[in-house]
Short mmCIF file of C-alpha atoms in Angstrom, two decimals:
data_model
loop_
_atom_site.label_atom_id
_atom_site.label_comp_id
_atom_site.label_asym_id
_atom_site.label_seq_id
_atom_site.Cartn_x
_atom_site.Cartn_y
_atom_site.Cartn_z
CA MET A 1 44.55 70.72 -20.31
CA LYS A 2 41.44 68.32 -20.78
CA TRP A 3 40.72 64.97 -19.70
CA LYS A 4 37.63 62.41 -20.11
CA THR A 5 37.85 59.80 -17.39
CA LYS A 6 35.47 56.63 -16.80
CA SER A 7 36.90 55.84 -13.25
CA CYS A 8 38.21 56.98 -10.00
CA LYS A 9 41.44 55.48 -11.14
CA GLU A 10 41.72 57.74 -14.35
CA THR A 11 40.56 60.73 -12.74
CA GLU A 12 43.49 60.07 -10.35
CA SER A 13 45.77 59.44 -13.20
CA ALA A 14 44.48 62.69 -14.85
CA ALA A 15 45.52 64.66 -11.61
CA GLU A 16 48.87 62.88 -11.17
CA GLN A 17 49.52 63.86 -14.65
CA PHE A 18 48.72 67.48 -14.23
CA ALA A 19 50.70 67.51 -10.74
CA THR A 20 53.87 67.35 -13.23
CA HIS A 21 52.99 71.05 -13.68
CA LEU A 22 52.77 72.23 -10.23
CA ALA A 23 55.37 74.04 -8.21
CA ALA A 24 55.80 75.66 -4.49
CA GLY A 25 53.06 78.39 -3.64
CA ASP A 26 50.83 77.21 -6.60
CA VAL A 27 46.89 77.14 -5.66
CA VAL A 28 44.67 74.67 -7.24
CA LEU A 29 40.78 75.39 -7.39
CA LEU A 30 38.60 72.51 -7.61
CA ARG A 31 34.91 73.15 -9.05
CA GLY A 32 32.33 70.74 -9.50
CA GLU A 33 28.89 69.23 -7.86
CA MET A 34 28.98 67.30 -4.77
CA GLY A 35 30.30 63.55 -5.54
CA VAL A 36 31.90 64.70 -8.98
CA GLY A 37 35.30 63.53 -7.78
CA LYS A 38 36.99 66.46 -6.27
CA THR A 39 38.78 64.43 -3.51
CA VAL A 40 39.64 61.30 -5.77
CA PHE A 41 41.72 64.12 -8.06
CA THR A 42 43.41 65.56 -4.92
CA GLN A 43 44.34 61.79 -3.86
CA GLY A 44 46.03 61.34 -7.21
CA LEU A 45 47.38 64.78 -7.14
CA CYS A 46 48.97 64.20 -3.48
CA ARG A 47 50.22 60.86 -4.53
CA ALA A 48 52.10 62.63 -7.43
CA LEU A 49 53.52 64.99 -5.06
CA GLY A 50 55.17 62.36 -2.69
CA VAL A 51 52.27 62.08 0.11
CA ASP A 52 52.29 58.94 1.66
CA ASP A 53 49.15 59.62 4.02
CA TYR A 54 45.99 58.52 3.19
CA VAL A 55 44.19 61.63 1.41
CA THR A 56 40.43 62.30 3.01
CA SER A 57 38.02 65.30 2.52
CA PRO A 58 38.74 67.75 5.36
CA THR A 59 34.90 68.50 5.30
CA PHE A 60 34.74 68.89 9.24
CA THR A 61 38.25 70.30 9.88
CA VAL A 62 38.44 72.90 7.00
CA VAL A 63 42.17 71.70 6.05
CA ASN A 64 44.17 68.67 6.06
CA GLU A 65 48.10 69.08 5.95
CA TYR A 66 50.23 66.67 4.10
CA ALA A 67 54.12 66.39 3.62
CA GLY A 68 54.84 65.99 0.11
CA LYS A 69 58.62 65.44 -1.30
CA LEU A 70 59.24 68.74 -2.11
CA PHE A 71 56.64 70.85 -0.19
CA PRO A 72 53.72 70.54 1.74
CA ILE A 73 50.10 70.31 0.43
CA TYR A 74 47.39 72.17 1.98
CA HIS A 75 43.92 70.40 1.22
CA PHE A 76 41.01 72.46 1.85
CA ASP A 77 37.20 71.95 1.85
CA LEU A 78 35.45 75.27 1.97
CA TYR A 79 31.92 74.08 1.75
CA ARG A 80 30.88 74.76 5.15
CA ILE A 81 32.39 78.25 5.26
CA GLU A 82 29.41 80.54 5.29
CA GLU A 83 31.70 83.97 5.54
CA GLU A 84 34.62 84.79 4.25
CA ASP A 85 35.90 86.08 7.92
CA GLU A 86 35.68 82.55 8.80
CA LEU A 87 38.81 82.01 6.91
CA LEU A 88 41.24 84.50 8.96
CA GLU A 89 40.14 82.00 12.14
CA ILE A 90 42.40 79.31 10.47
CA GLY A 91 45.16 81.34 8.93
CA PHE A 92 43.81 81.04 5.28
CA GLU A 93 46.37 83.91 3.96
CA GLU A 94 49.26 82.32 5.65
CA TYR A 95 48.54 78.79 3.88
CA LEU A 96 48.46 80.68 0.69
CA GLN A 97 51.34 82.62 1.15
CA SER A 98 53.55 79.49 2.81
CA GLY A 99 55.39 78.23 -0.16
CA GLY A 100 53.09 74.85 -0.41
CA VAL A 101 50.68 73.97 -2.91
CA CYS A 102 47.05 74.70 -2.04
CA VAL A 103 44.04 72.45 -3.20
CA ILE A 104 40.86 74.21 -2.47
CA GLU A 105 37.72 72.83 -3.07
CA TRP A 106 34.50 74.68 -2.77
CA PRO A 107 36.80 77.84 -3.88
CA GLN A 108 32.86 79.87 -4.53
CA ASN A 109 32.72 80.23 -0.65
CA ALA A 110 35.93 82.21 -0.76
CA GLU A 111 36.13 83.81 -3.89
CA ASN A 112 37.15 87.39 -2.47
CA SER A 113 40.21 85.68 -0.64
CA LEU A 114 41.81 84.09 -3.53
CA PRO A 115 44.58 84.67 -5.30
CA GLN A 116 44.60 85.93 -9.09
CA HIS A 117 47.50 83.57 -9.97
CA ARG A 118 45.86 79.95 -9.72
CA TYR A 119 44.80 76.68 -11.68
CA GLU A 120 40.93 76.20 -12.26
CA VAL A 121 40.18 72.45 -12.30
CA GLU A 122 36.63 72.12 -13.39
CA ILE A 123 35.37 68.27 -13.01
CA LYS A 124 32.01 67.58 -14.54
CA LYS A 125 29.61 64.34 -14.64
CA GLU A 126 28.62 63.08 -18.03
CA ASP A 127 25.72 60.91 -18.92
CA ASP A 128 27.34 57.59 -17.69
CA PRO A 129 27.55 58.12 -14.07
CA ASN A 130 31.15 57.12 -13.98
CA ASP A 131 32.25 59.20 -16.88
CA ARG A 132 33.90 62.68 -16.24
CA THR A 133 35.10 65.67 -18.16
CA ILE A 134 38.05 67.55 -16.67
CA VAL A 135 39.25 70.91 -17.68
CA ILE A 136 42.28 72.61 -16.09
CA THR A 137 43.20 76.47 -16.84
CA LYS A 138 45.76 78.45 -15.38
CA ARG A 139 44.74 82.32 -14.56
#
């Protein structure tokens, strides 16, 4: 799947379309530089999955939990994770096996702890500061 977006609203819309492919237990990895729109993408995804709460980046809490219509959504921000052992302290493996959807920003900080079966979402800035290219692959 591939989208070219020109605004936050369009990025959210792309995420909403992608969300129709998700099922309980899926893992979504969000890759892209700081400020590219990973949390904006997550907001659209959560809205499509029935989350009524305001979705924010869990930069300091590492994980935010949201109640979706069919299953919970666990939104991780691993930016501040320095050692993968830190993931044990937050119960990362239990979240992955919980039957909810796990959305993970900065997954490169936990490469050895990630499941093989997952969605990879790459968000890239284009020349225009508002333009993004979003490419999603399933592994």
